[in-house]
């Protein structure tokens, strides 16, 4: 059974594996409301209850599609936890006043973006709001103020960040009276920098949970032509040994063994794949298998 995990000591409780809605507009058939509902049903059957969004996904369209789906399936609302993000401003027909891709971390934008997400998703609150990217113009004291107010108003249960370094995290946390409960970062067996640059050490020290985006490298990790064929071969061999149902589940199980307790965000919009990947939650990789995956991914033994 899929385990559940609390983000920080008084944060929301999420499923250990998360599903990300980022790619639902990339294929015309998969952006159908019925397909989105099928994805959520598949996730729930597999014990995945937490769903990751951002205001900008699908050129600002994904949240509204998801909200349409929720309106047609009101039974789903109380069975899921919702995460969304704010702060990136894309050049898009949906935002004709944007001349250049930029960040906007003003308190006004953060409030407006969350309120817009709630309207699009057709919900009165979400479980976690993340600042999508570190912003050189972010005024930590001002942003802390608006984040506390939004939690106080019940619009989001908790707040966190994404793609933050430990010092960026420490700066914002130093001005906040509530905890940042998550740092959503790129993390996979193909992107192991956070294991060594202090990001995961900080998470473990502070009890902040990392959420791992592109846990399969956006699919490249499992593609022998685009990725590392030796790694694909090893993940496939291990999948057979652990009866994992495919190499992807081993790549996720590798992340689940990290003591900082990352929550991998599955990006597939194929129900069969999501079902198979959810097997990762039941697999505990043996110590030396874990290091064999690391060695094969990096191309060298540990020192
Ligand atoms: N905070 C941030 O800055 C940030 C950045 C990027 C993403 N994210 C979040 O992270 C989530 C996951 O990112 P991601 O989509 O890059 O994750 P991913 O799970 O690494 O990649 C999913 C992609 O890989 C493809 N794929 C190819 N072969 C596959 C296989 N055998 N098994 C599974 N997938 C395979 C999937 O195609 P199919 O759909 O056809 O299966 C899909 O296009 C996003 O949905 C979003 O919520 C956050």
mmCIF file of C-alpha atoms and ligand atoms in Angstrom:
data_model
loop_
_atom_site.group_PDB
_atom_site.id
_atom_site.type_symbol
_atom_site.label_atom_id
_atom_site.label_comp_id
_atom_site.label_asym_id
_atom_site.label_seq_id
_atom_site.Cartn_x
_atom_site.Cartn_y
_atom_site.Cartn_z
ATOM 1 C CA UNK A 1 0.000 0.000 0.000
ATOM 2 C CA UNK A 2 1.220 3.515 -0.820
ATOM 3 C CA UNK A 3 2.642 5.199 2.278
ATOM 4 C CA UNK A 4 1.689 8.728 3.281
ATOM 5 C CA UNK A 5 3.980 11.355 4.709
ATOM 6 C CA UNK A 6 3.598 14.604 6.624
ATOM 7 C CA UNK A 7 5.416 17.613 5.260
ATOM 8 C CA UNK A 8 7.146 19.142 8.263
ATOM 9 C CA UNK A 9 5.811 18.651 11.774
ATOM 10 C CA UNK A 10 2.517 20.480 11.241
ATOM 11 C CA UNK A 11 2.239 20.495 7.442
ATOM 12 C CA UNK A 12 -0.175 18.643 5.156
ATOM 13 C CA UNK A 13 -0.076 14.857 4.718
ATOM 14 C CA UNK A 14 0.682 13.767 1.144
ATOM 15 C CA UNK A 15 0.976 10.436 -0.644
ATOM 16 C CA UNK A 16 4.628 9.439 -0.969
ATOM 17 C CA UNK A 17 4.300 9.446 -4.752
ATOM 18 C CA UNK A 18 2.743 12.505 -6.361
ATOM 19 C CA UNK A 19 1.261 12.929 -9.830
ATOM 20 C CA UNK A 20 2.170 16.051 -11.848
ATOM 21 C CA UNK A 21 -0.337 17.601 -14.261
ATOM 22 C CA UNK A 22 2.297 19.533 -16.243
ATOM 23 C CA UNK A 23 2.057 17.439 -19.400
ATOM 24 C CA UNK A 24 -1.704 17.005 -19.767
ATOM 25 C CA UNK A 25 -1.958 19.499 -22.621
ATOM 26 C CA UNK A 26 0.954 18.045 -24.595
ATOM 27 C CA UNK A 27 -1.268 15.525 -26.405
ATOM 28 C CA UNK A 28 -4.737 16.414 -27.767
ATOM 29 C CA UNK A 29 -6.300 13.142 -26.588
ATOM 30 C CA UNK A 30 -4.822 13.393 -23.134
ATOM 31 C CA UNK A 31 -6.196 16.870 -22.522
ATOM 32 C CA UNK A 32 -9.776 15.553 -22.792
ATOM 33 C CA UNK A 33 -11.666 15.972 -19.515
ATOM 34 C CA UNK A 34 -12.496 12.245 -19.517
ATOM 35 C CA UNK A 35 -8.800 11.379 -19.814
ATOM 36 C CA UNK A 36 -7.847 13.723 -16.969
ATOM 37 C CA UNK A 37 -10.536 12.093 -14.798
ATOM 38 C CA UNK A 38 -9.176 8.674 -15.759
ATOM 39 C CA UNK A 39 -5.682 9.776 -14.710
ATOM 40 C CA UNK A 40 -6.949 10.884 -11.300
ATOM 41 C CA UNK A 41 -8.972 7.679 -10.846
ATOM 42 C CA UNK A 42 -5.855 5.660 -11.727
ATOM 43 C CA UNK A 43 -3.771 7.641 -9.250
ATOM 44 C CA UNK A 44 -6.331 7.175 -6.477
ATOM 45 C CA UNK A 45 -6.570 3.435 -7.145
ATOM 46 C CA UNK A 46 -2.777 3.300 -6.792
ATOM 47 C CA UNK A 47 -2.810 5.363 -3.568
ATOM 48 C CA UNK A 48 -1.478 8.551 -5.203
ATOM 49 C CA UNK A 49 -3.655 11.335 -3.800
ATOM 50 C CA UNK A 50 -1.433 14.398 -4.227
ATOM 51 C CA UNK A 51 -1.497 16.334 -7.499
ATOM 52 C CA UNK A 52 1.068 18.928 -8.552
ATOM 53 C CA UNK A 53 0.138 21.981 -10.621
ATOM 54 C CA UNK A 54 1.507 25.419 -11.494
ATOM 55 C CA UNK A 55 -0.290 28.508 -12.760
ATOM 56 C CA UNK A 56 1.805 28.412 -15.951
ATOM 57 C CA UNK A 57 1.359 24.740 -16.942
ATOM 58 C CA UNK A 58 0.066 24.286 -20.480
ATOM 59 C CA UNK A 59 0.483 28.019 -21.168
ATOM 60 C CA UNK A 60 -1.786 28.855 -18.179
ATOM 61 C CA UNK A 61 -4.417 26.270 -19.258
ATOM 62 C CA UNK A 62 -3.850 23.136 -17.179
ATOM 63 C CA UNK A 63 -5.395 24.346 -13.912
ATOM 64 C CA UNK A 64 -8.616 25.383 -15.668
ATOM 65 C CA UNK A 65 -8.893 22.021 -17.458
ATOM 66 C CA UNK A 66 -8.368 20.255 -14.173
ATOM 67 C CA UNK A 67 -11.007 22.487 -12.543
ATOM 68 C CA UNK A 68 -13.439 21.587 -15.294
ATOM 69 C CA UNK A 69 -12.755 17.930 -14.607
ATOM 70 C CA UNK A 70 -13.316 18.456 -10.866
ATOM 71 C CA UNK A 71 -16.627 20.213 -11.559
ATOM 72 C CA UNK A 72 -17.751 17.152 -13.529
ATOM 73 C CA UNK A 73 -16.496 14.783 -10.797
ATOM 74 C CA UNK A 74 -17.236 16.457 -7.441
ATOM 75 C CA UNK A 75 -16.631 13.113 -5.695
ATOM 76 C CA UNK A 76 -12.891 13.572 -6.297
ATOM 77 C CA UNK A 77 -12.316 16.855 -4.474
ATOM 78 C CA UNK A 78 -12.119 15.485 -0.937
ATOM 79 C CA UNK A 79 -9.911 12.602 -1.959
ATOM 80 C CA UNK A 80 -6.992 14.645 -3.306
ATOM 81 C CA UNK A 81 -4.442 17.158 -2.081
ATOM 82 C CA UNK A 82 -3.525 19.979 -4.446
ATOM 83 C CA UNK A 83 -0.184 21.741 -4.874
ATOM 84 C CA UNK A 84 0.310 24.741 -7.127
ATOM 85 C CA UNK A 85 3.009 27.304 -7.809
ATOM 86 C CA UNK A 86 3.377 30.951 -8.689
ATOM 87 C CA UNK A 87 6.019 33.501 -9.598
ATOM 88 C CA UNK A 88 7.011 32.694 -13.208
ATOM 89 C CA UNK A 89 5.591 35.046 -15.846
ATOM 90 C CA UNK A 90 5.532 33.506 -19.320
ATOM 91 C CA UNK A 91 5.190 35.207 -22.679
ATOM 92 C CA UNK A 92 1.821 33.752 -23.709
ATOM 93 C CA UNK A 93 -1.358 34.696 -25.542
ATOM 94 C CA UNK A 94 -2.979 34.247 -22.115
ATOM 95 C CA UNK A 95 -0.837 37.095 -20.735
ATOM 96 C CA UNK A 96 -0.614 39.704 -23.545
ATOM 97 C CA UNK A 97 1.119 42.231 -21.255
ATOM 98 C CA UNK A 98 4.200 39.996 -20.819
ATOM 99 C CA UNK A 99 6.975 41.135 -23.205
ATOM 100 C CA UNK A 100 9.662 38.862 -21.808
ATOM 101 C CA UNK A 101 9.791 35.795 -19.611
ATOM 102 C CA UNK A 102 10.370 37.039 -16.078
ATOM 103 C CA UNK A 103 9.647 36.403 -12.417
ATOM 104 C CA UNK A 104 7.171 38.291 -10.294
ATOM 105 C CA UNK A 105 7.473 37.794 -6.549
ATOM 106 C CA UNK A 106 5.595 40.879 -5.452
ATOM 107 C CA UNK A 107 3.018 40.267 -2.713
ATOM 108 C CA UNK A 108 0.290 41.526 -5.086
ATOM 109 C CA UNK A 109 1.238 38.996 -7.768
ATOM 110 C CA UNK A 110 1.527 36.092 -5.323
ATOM 111 C CA UNK A 111 -1.942 36.809 -3.912
ATOM 112 C CA UNK A 112 -3.487 37.356 -7.339
ATOM 113 C CA UNK A 113 -1.873 34.209 -8.745
ATOM 114 C CA UNK A 114 -3.135 31.998 -5.896
ATOM 115 C CA UNK A 115 -6.646 33.487 -6.126
ATOM 116 C CA UNK A 116 -6.598 32.877 -9.867
ATOM 117 C CA UNK A 117 -5.452 29.269 -9.335
ATOM 118 C CA UNK A 118 -8.304 28.697 -6.857
ATOM 119 C CA UNK A 119 -10.791 30.064 -9.397
ATOM 120 C CA UNK A 120 -9.341 27.922 -12.200
ATOM 121 C CA UNK A 121 -9.174 24.769 -10.112
ATOM 122 C CA UNK A 122 -12.672 25.531 -8.780
ATOM 123 C CA UNK A 123 -11.659 24.946 -5.162
ATOM 124 C CA UNK A 124 -11.680 27.211 -2.112
ATOM 125 C CA UNK A 125 -8.231 26.212 -0.881
ATOM 126 C CA UNK A 126 -5.165 24.227 -1.857
ATOM 127 C CA UNK A 127 -2.799 22.258 0.357
ATOM 128 C CA UNK A 128 0.531 23.742 -0.683
ATOM 129 C CA UNK A 129 1.602 26.885 -2.535
ATOM 130 C CA UNK A 130 5.178 26.948 -3.858
ATOM 131 C CA UNK A 131 7.265 29.845 -5.139
ATOM 132 C CA UNK A 132 8.255 28.314 -8.476
ATOM 133 C CA UNK A 133 11.799 29.658 -8.927
ATOM 134 C CA UNK A 134 14.280 31.692 -6.894
ATOM 135 C CA UNK A 135 13.954 35.343 -7.930
ATOM 136 C CA UNK A 136 16.801 37.853 -7.578
ATOM 137 C CA UNK A 137 14.195 40.577 -6.971
ATOM 138 C CA UNK A 138 12.387 38.700 -4.194
ATOM 139 C CA UNK A 139 12.073 40.810 -1.054
ATOM 140 C CA UNK A 140 12.035 38.116 1.629
ATOM 141 C CA UNK A 141 10.309 40.157 4.338
ATOM 142 C CA UNK A 142 7.498 41.270 2.023
ATOM 143 C CA UNK A 143 6.993 37.798 0.556
ATOM 144 C CA UNK A 144 6.974 36.247 4.032
ATOM 145 C CA UNK A 145 4.182 38.656 4.983
ATOM 146 C CA UNK A 146 1.905 37.689 2.096
ATOM 147 C CA UNK A 147 2.588 33.953 2.522
ATOM 148 C CA UNK A 148 1.612 34.126 6.212
ATOM 149 C CA UNK A 149 -1.537 36.073 5.350
ATOM 150 C CA UNK A 150 -2.599 33.566 2.655
ATOM 151 C CA UNK A 151 -2.162 30.668 5.094
ATOM 152 C CA UNK A 152 -4.037 32.667 7.762
ATOM 153 C CA UNK A 153 -6.919 33.208 5.327
ATOM 154 C CA UNK A 154 -7.074 29.452 4.687
ATOM 155 C CA UNK A 155 -6.387 29.828 0.960
ATOM 156 C CA UNK A 156 -3.448 27.459 1.227
ATOM 157 C CA UNK A 157 -2.758 25.077 4.053
ATOM 158 C CA UNK A 158 1.021 25.502 3.786
ATOM 159 C CA UNK A 159 3.774 27.169 1.763
ATOM 160 C CA UNK A 160 7.090 26.116 0.288
ATOM 161 C CA UNK A 161 9.544 26.794 -2.500
ATOM 162 C CA UNK A 162 10.876 25.188 -5.634
ATOM 163 C CA UNK A 163 14.379 25.082 -7.126
ATOM 164 C CA UNK A 164 15.836 26.908 -4.095
ATOM 165 C CA UNK A 165 19.421 26.591 -2.894
ATOM 166 C CA UNK A 166 19.983 26.178 0.859
ATOM 167 C CA UNK A 167 20.896 29.869 1.257
ATOM 168 C CA UNK A 168 17.839 31.074 -0.675
ATOM 169 C CA UNK A 169 15.736 28.800 1.508
ATOM 170 C CA UNK A 170 17.388 30.071 4.712
ATOM 171 C CA UNK A 171 16.824 33.714 3.744
ATOM 172 C CA UNK A 172 13.082 33.341 3.182
ATOM 173 C CA UNK A 173 12.634 31.082 6.216
ATOM 174 C CA UNK A 174 14.429 33.647 8.408
ATOM 175 C CA UNK A 175 11.613 36.154 7.772
ATOM 176 C CA UNK A 176 8.720 33.684 8.164
ATOM 177 C CA UNK A 177 6.881 32.702 11.326
ATOM 178 C CA UNK A 178 5.548 29.557 9.652
ATOM 179 C CA UNK A 179 7.692 26.767 8.180
ATOM 180 C CA UNK A 180 8.441 26.344 4.509
ATOM 181 C CA UNK A 181 7.397 22.696 4.289
ATOM 182 C CA UNK A 182 8.869 21.641 0.928
ATOM 183 C CA UNK A 183 11.514 22.402 -1.666
ATOM 184 C CA UNK A 184 10.499 21.000 -5.049
ATOM 185 C CA UNK A 185 13.726 20.300 -6.944
ATOM 186 C CA UNK A 186 14.973 18.443 -9.974
ATOM 187 C CA UNK A 187 16.109 15.089 -8.610
ATOM 188 C CA UNK A 188 16.599 11.703 -10.222
ATOM 189 C CA UNK A 189 19.221 9.048 -10.705
ATOM 190 C CA UNK A 190 20.230 11.124 -13.746
ATOM 191 C CA UNK A 191 20.366 14.388 -11.773
ATOM 192 C CA UNK A 192 22.134 13.732 -8.503
ATOM 193 C CA UNK A 193 23.581 17.211 -7.777
ATOM 194 C CA UNK A 194 21.220 17.771 -4.784
ATOM 195 C CA UNK A 195 22.849 14.757 -3.069
ATOM 196 C CA UNK A 196 26.123 16.655 -2.923
ATOM 197 C CA UNK A 197 25.386 20.394 -2.975
ATOM 198 C CA UNK A 198 23.762 20.651 0.459
ATOM 199 C CA UNK A 199 20.147 20.757 -0.755
ATOM 200 C CA UNK A 200 19.138 17.340 0.597
ATOM 201 C CA UNK A 201 21.329 17.736 3.707
ATOM 202 C CA UNK A 202 19.386 20.881 4.495
ATOM 203 C CA UNK A 203 16.051 19.161 3.952
ATOM 204 C CA UNK A 204 17.027 16.363 6.311
ATOM 205 C CA UNK A 205 18.331 18.805 8.940
ATOM 206 C CA UNK A 206 15.228 20.997 8.846
ATOM 207 C CA UNK A 207 12.611 18.269 8.344
ATOM 208 C CA UNK A 208 11.600 19.894 5.056
ATOM 209 C CA UNK A 209 10.543 17.413 2.409
ATOM 210 C CA UNK A 210 12.041 17.520 -1.070
ATOM 211 C CA UNK A 211 9.600 16.937 -3.922
ATOM 212 C CA UNK A 212 11.471 15.437 -6.891
ATOM 213 C CA UNK A 213 10.509 16.773 -10.310
ATOM 214 C CA UNK A 214 11.390 14.888 -13.491
ATOM 215 C CA UNK A 215 12.165 11.782 -11.426
ATOM 216 C CA UNK A 216 12.616 9.883 -14.720
ATOM 217 C CA UNK A 217 14.466 12.755 -16.374
ATOM 218 C CA UNK A 218 11.350 13.618 -18.362
ATOM 219 C CA UNK A 219 11.482 10.086 -19.843
ATOM 220 C CA UNK A 220 15.107 10.372 -21.068
ATOM 221 C CA UNK A 221 16.393 8.203 -18.224
ATOM 222 C CA UNK A 222 14.559 5.158 -19.579
ATOM 223 C CA UNK A 223 15.457 5.740 -23.208
ATOM 224 C CA UNK A 224 18.681 3.879 -24.145
ATOM 225 C CA UNK A 225 19.168 6.210 -27.154
ATOM 226 C CA UNK A 226 18.774 9.506 -25.295
ATOM 227 C CA UNK A 227 20.055 8.330 -21.930
ATOM 228 C CA UNK A 228 22.645 5.950 -20.540
ATOM 229 C CA UNK A 229 22.159 2.451 -22.039
ATOM 230 C CA UNK A 230 24.072 0.746 -19.209
ATOM 231 C CA UNK A 231 21.780 2.378 -16.671
ATOM 232 C CA UNK A 232 18.658 1.336 -18.604
ATOM 233 C CA UNK A 233 19.994 -2.214 -18.720
ATOM 234 C CA UNK A 234 20.715 -2.254 -14.974
ATOM 235 C CA UNK A 235 17.314 -0.765 -14.062
ATOM 236 C CA UNK A 236 15.677 -3.388 -16.290
ATOM 237 C CA UNK A 237 17.649 -6.234 -14.661
ATOM 238 C CA UNK A 238 16.765 -4.947 -11.195
ATOM 239 C CA UNK A 239 13.137 -4.616 -12.214
ATOM 240 C CA UNK A 240 13.065 -8.315 -13.047
ATOM 241 C CA UNK A 241 14.813 -9.197 -9.763
ATOM 242 C CA UNK A 242 12.503 -7.069 -7.597
ATOM 243 C CA UNK A 243 9.409 -7.876 -9.690
ATOM 244 C CA UNK A 244 8.985 -4.111 -10.090
ATOM 245 C CA UNK A 245 6.982 -4.109 -13.313
ATOM 246 C CA UNK A 246 9.496 -1.948 -15.191
ATOM 247 C CA UNK A 247 12.743 0.024 -14.909
ATOM 248 C CA UNK A 248 10.908 3.255 -14.015
ATOM 249 C CA UNK A 249 9.703 1.832 -10.700
ATOM 250 C CA UNK A 250 13.324 1.007 -9.783
ATOM 251 C CA UNK A 251 14.413 4.584 -10.606
ATOM 252 C CA UNK A 252 11.669 5.881 -8.276
ATOM 253 C CA UNK A 253 12.480 3.315 -5.569
ATOM 254 C CA UNK A 254 16.079 4.579 -5.720
ATOM 255 C CA UNK A 255 14.814 8.050 -4.780
ATOM 256 C CA UNK A 256 12.506 6.715 -2.073
ATOM 257 C CA UNK A 257 15.499 5.225 -0.243
ATOM 258 C CA UNK A 258 17.093 8.649 0.369
ATOM 259 C CA UNK A 259 16.853 9.613 4.068
ATOM 260 C CA UNK A 260 15.618 13.127 3.222
ATOM 261 C CA UNK A 261 12.420 11.324 2.087
ATOM 262 C CA UNK A 262 11.805 12.844 -1.340
ATOM 263 C CA UNK A 263 8.347 12.677 -2.901
ATOM 264 C CA UNK A 264 8.854 11.768 -6.581
ATOM 265 C CA UNK A 265 6.378 13.544 -8.892
ATOM 266 C CA UNK A 266 5.368 11.175 -11.681
ATOM 267 C CA UNK A 267 4.864 13.097 -14.928
ATOM 268 C CA UNK A 268 3.413 10.392 -17.168
ATOM 269 C CA UNK A 269 -0.068 11.019 -18.543
ATOM 270 C CA UNK A 270 -0.478 7.346 -19.475
ATOM 271 C CA UNK A 271 -2.648 5.555 -16.867
ATOM 272 C CA UNK A 272 -0.947 2.184 -17.448
ATOM 273 C CA UNK A 273 2.478 3.690 -16.848
ATOM 274 C CA UNK A 274 1.361 5.494 -13.697
ATOM 275 C CA UNK A 275 -0.155 2.273 -12.389
ATOM 276 C CA UNK A 276 3.117 0.418 -13.012
ATOM 277 C CA UNK A 277 5.287 3.173 -11.500
ATOM 278 C CA UNK A 278 3.236 3.159 -8.298
ATOM 279 C CA UNK A 279 4.825 -0.251 -7.560
ATOM 280 C CA UNK A 280 7.902 1.753 -6.515
ATOM 281 C CA UNK A 281 6.239 2.438 -3.180
ATOM 282 C CA UNK A 282 6.518 -1.251 -2.282
ATOM 283 C CA UNK A 283 10.152 -1.770 -3.251
ATOM 284 C CA UNK A 284 13.076 -1.336 -0.897
ATOM 285 C CA UNK A 285 16.347 -1.490 -2.792
ATOM 286 C CA UNK A 286 19.143 -3.387 -1.101
ATOM 287 C CA UNK A 287 22.086 -1.228 -0.047
ATOM 288 C CA UNK A 288 24.546 -2.470 -2.692
ATOM 289 C CA UNK A 289 21.934 -2.338 -5.444
ATOM 290 C CA UNK A 290 21.375 1.329 -4.557
ATOM 291 C CA UNK A 291 25.117 2.020 -4.924
ATOM 292 C CA UNK A 292 25.290 0.014 -8.130
ATOM 293 C CA UNK A 293 22.625 2.296 -9.621
ATOM 294 C CA UNK A 294 24.577 5.358 -8.447
ATOM 295 C CA UNK A 295 27.853 4.023 -9.867
ATOM 296 C CA UNK A 296 26.252 3.166 -13.204
ATOM 297 C CA UNK A 297 24.488 6.535 -13.417
ATOM 298 C CA UNK A 298 27.594 8.578 -12.635
ATOM 299 C CA UNK A 299 30.003 6.298 -14.500
ATOM 300 C CA UNK A 300 32.391 5.877 -11.550
ATOM 301 C CA UNK A 301 32.559 4.067 -8.220
ATOM 302 C CA UNK A 302 32.162 6.148 -5.075
ATOM 303 C CA UNK A 303 35.590 7.409 -3.899
HETATM 304 N N1 LIG B 1 9.077 22.797 -9.967
HETATM 305 C C1 LIG B 1 9.547 22.759 -11.186
HETATM 306 O O1 LIG B 1 10.338 23.611 -11.606
HETATM 307 C C2 LIG B 1 9.128 21.641 -12.086
HETATM 308 C C3 LIG B 1 9.745 21.474 -13.350
HETATM 309 C C4 LIG B 1 9.324 20.413 -14.164
HETATM 310 C C5 LIG B 1 8.311 19.550 -13.719
HETATM 311 N N2 LIG B 1 7.715 19.759 -12.497
HETATM 312 C C6 LIG B 1 6.661 18.843 -11.998
HETATM 313 O O2 LIG B 1 7.178 17.529 -12.011
HETATM 314 C C7 LIG B 1 6.282 16.673 -12.689
HETATM 315 C C8 LIG B 1 7.043 15.538 -13.310
HETATM 316 O O3 LIG B 1 7.985 16.021 -14.284
HETATM 317 P P1 LIG B 1 8.205 15.197 -15.623
HETATM 318 O O4 LIG B 1 6.933 15.125 -16.376
HETATM 319 O O5 LIG B 1 9.396 15.743 -16.302
HETATM 320 O O6 LIG B 1 8.489 13.749 -14.976
HETATM 321 P P2 LIG B 1 9.029 12.371 -15.496
HETATM 322 O O7 LIG B 1 8.171 11.347 -14.815
HETATM 323 O O8 LIG B 1 10.495 12.323 -15.305
HETATM 324 O O9 LIG B 1 8.753 12.327 -17.079
HETATM 325 C C9 LIG B 1 7.492 12.048 -17.619
HETATM 326 C C10 LIG B 1 7.633 12.005 -19.117
HETATM 327 O O10 LIG B 1 8.412 10.872 -19.482
HETATM 328 C C11 LIG B 1 7.725 10.148 -20.504
HETATM 329 N N3 LIG B 1 8.098 8.736 -20.480
HETATM 330 C C12 LIG B 1 8.712 8.083 -21.497
HETATM 331 N N4 LIG B 1 8.903 6.810 -21.192
HETATM 332 C C13 LIG B 1 8.394 6.611 -19.970
HETATM 333 C C14 LIG B 1 8.289 5.472 -19.124
HETATM 334 N N5 LIG B 1 8.745 4.269 -19.487
HETATM 335 N N6 LIG B 1 7.711 5.609 -17.927
HETATM 336 C C15 LIG B 1 7.237 6.807 -17.551
HETATM 337 N N7 LIG B 1 7.300 7.947 -18.303
HETATM 338 C C16 LIG B 1 7.886 7.838 -19.507
HETATM 339 C C17 LIG B 1 6.250 10.385 -20.178
HETATM 340 O O11 LIG B 1 5.483 10.103 -21.337
HETATM 341 P P3 LIG B 1 3.977 9.522 -21.174
HETATM 342 O O12 LIG B 1 3.151 10.634 -20.600
HETATM 343 O O13 LIG B 1 3.596 9.174 -22.571
HETATM 344 O O14 LIG B 1 4.035 8.325 -20.275
HETATM 345 C C18 LIG B 1 6.287 11.867 -19.834
HETATM 346 O O15 LIG B 1 6.317 12.641 -21.012
HETATM 347 C C19 LIG B 1 5.541 17.593 -13.661
HETATM 348 O O16 LIG B 1 4.271 17.072 -14.032
HETATM 349 C C20 LIG B 1 5.389 18.838 -12.820
HETATM 350 O O17 LIG B 1 4.262 18.684 -11.963
HETATM 351 C C21 LIG B 1 8.114 20.778 -11.698
#
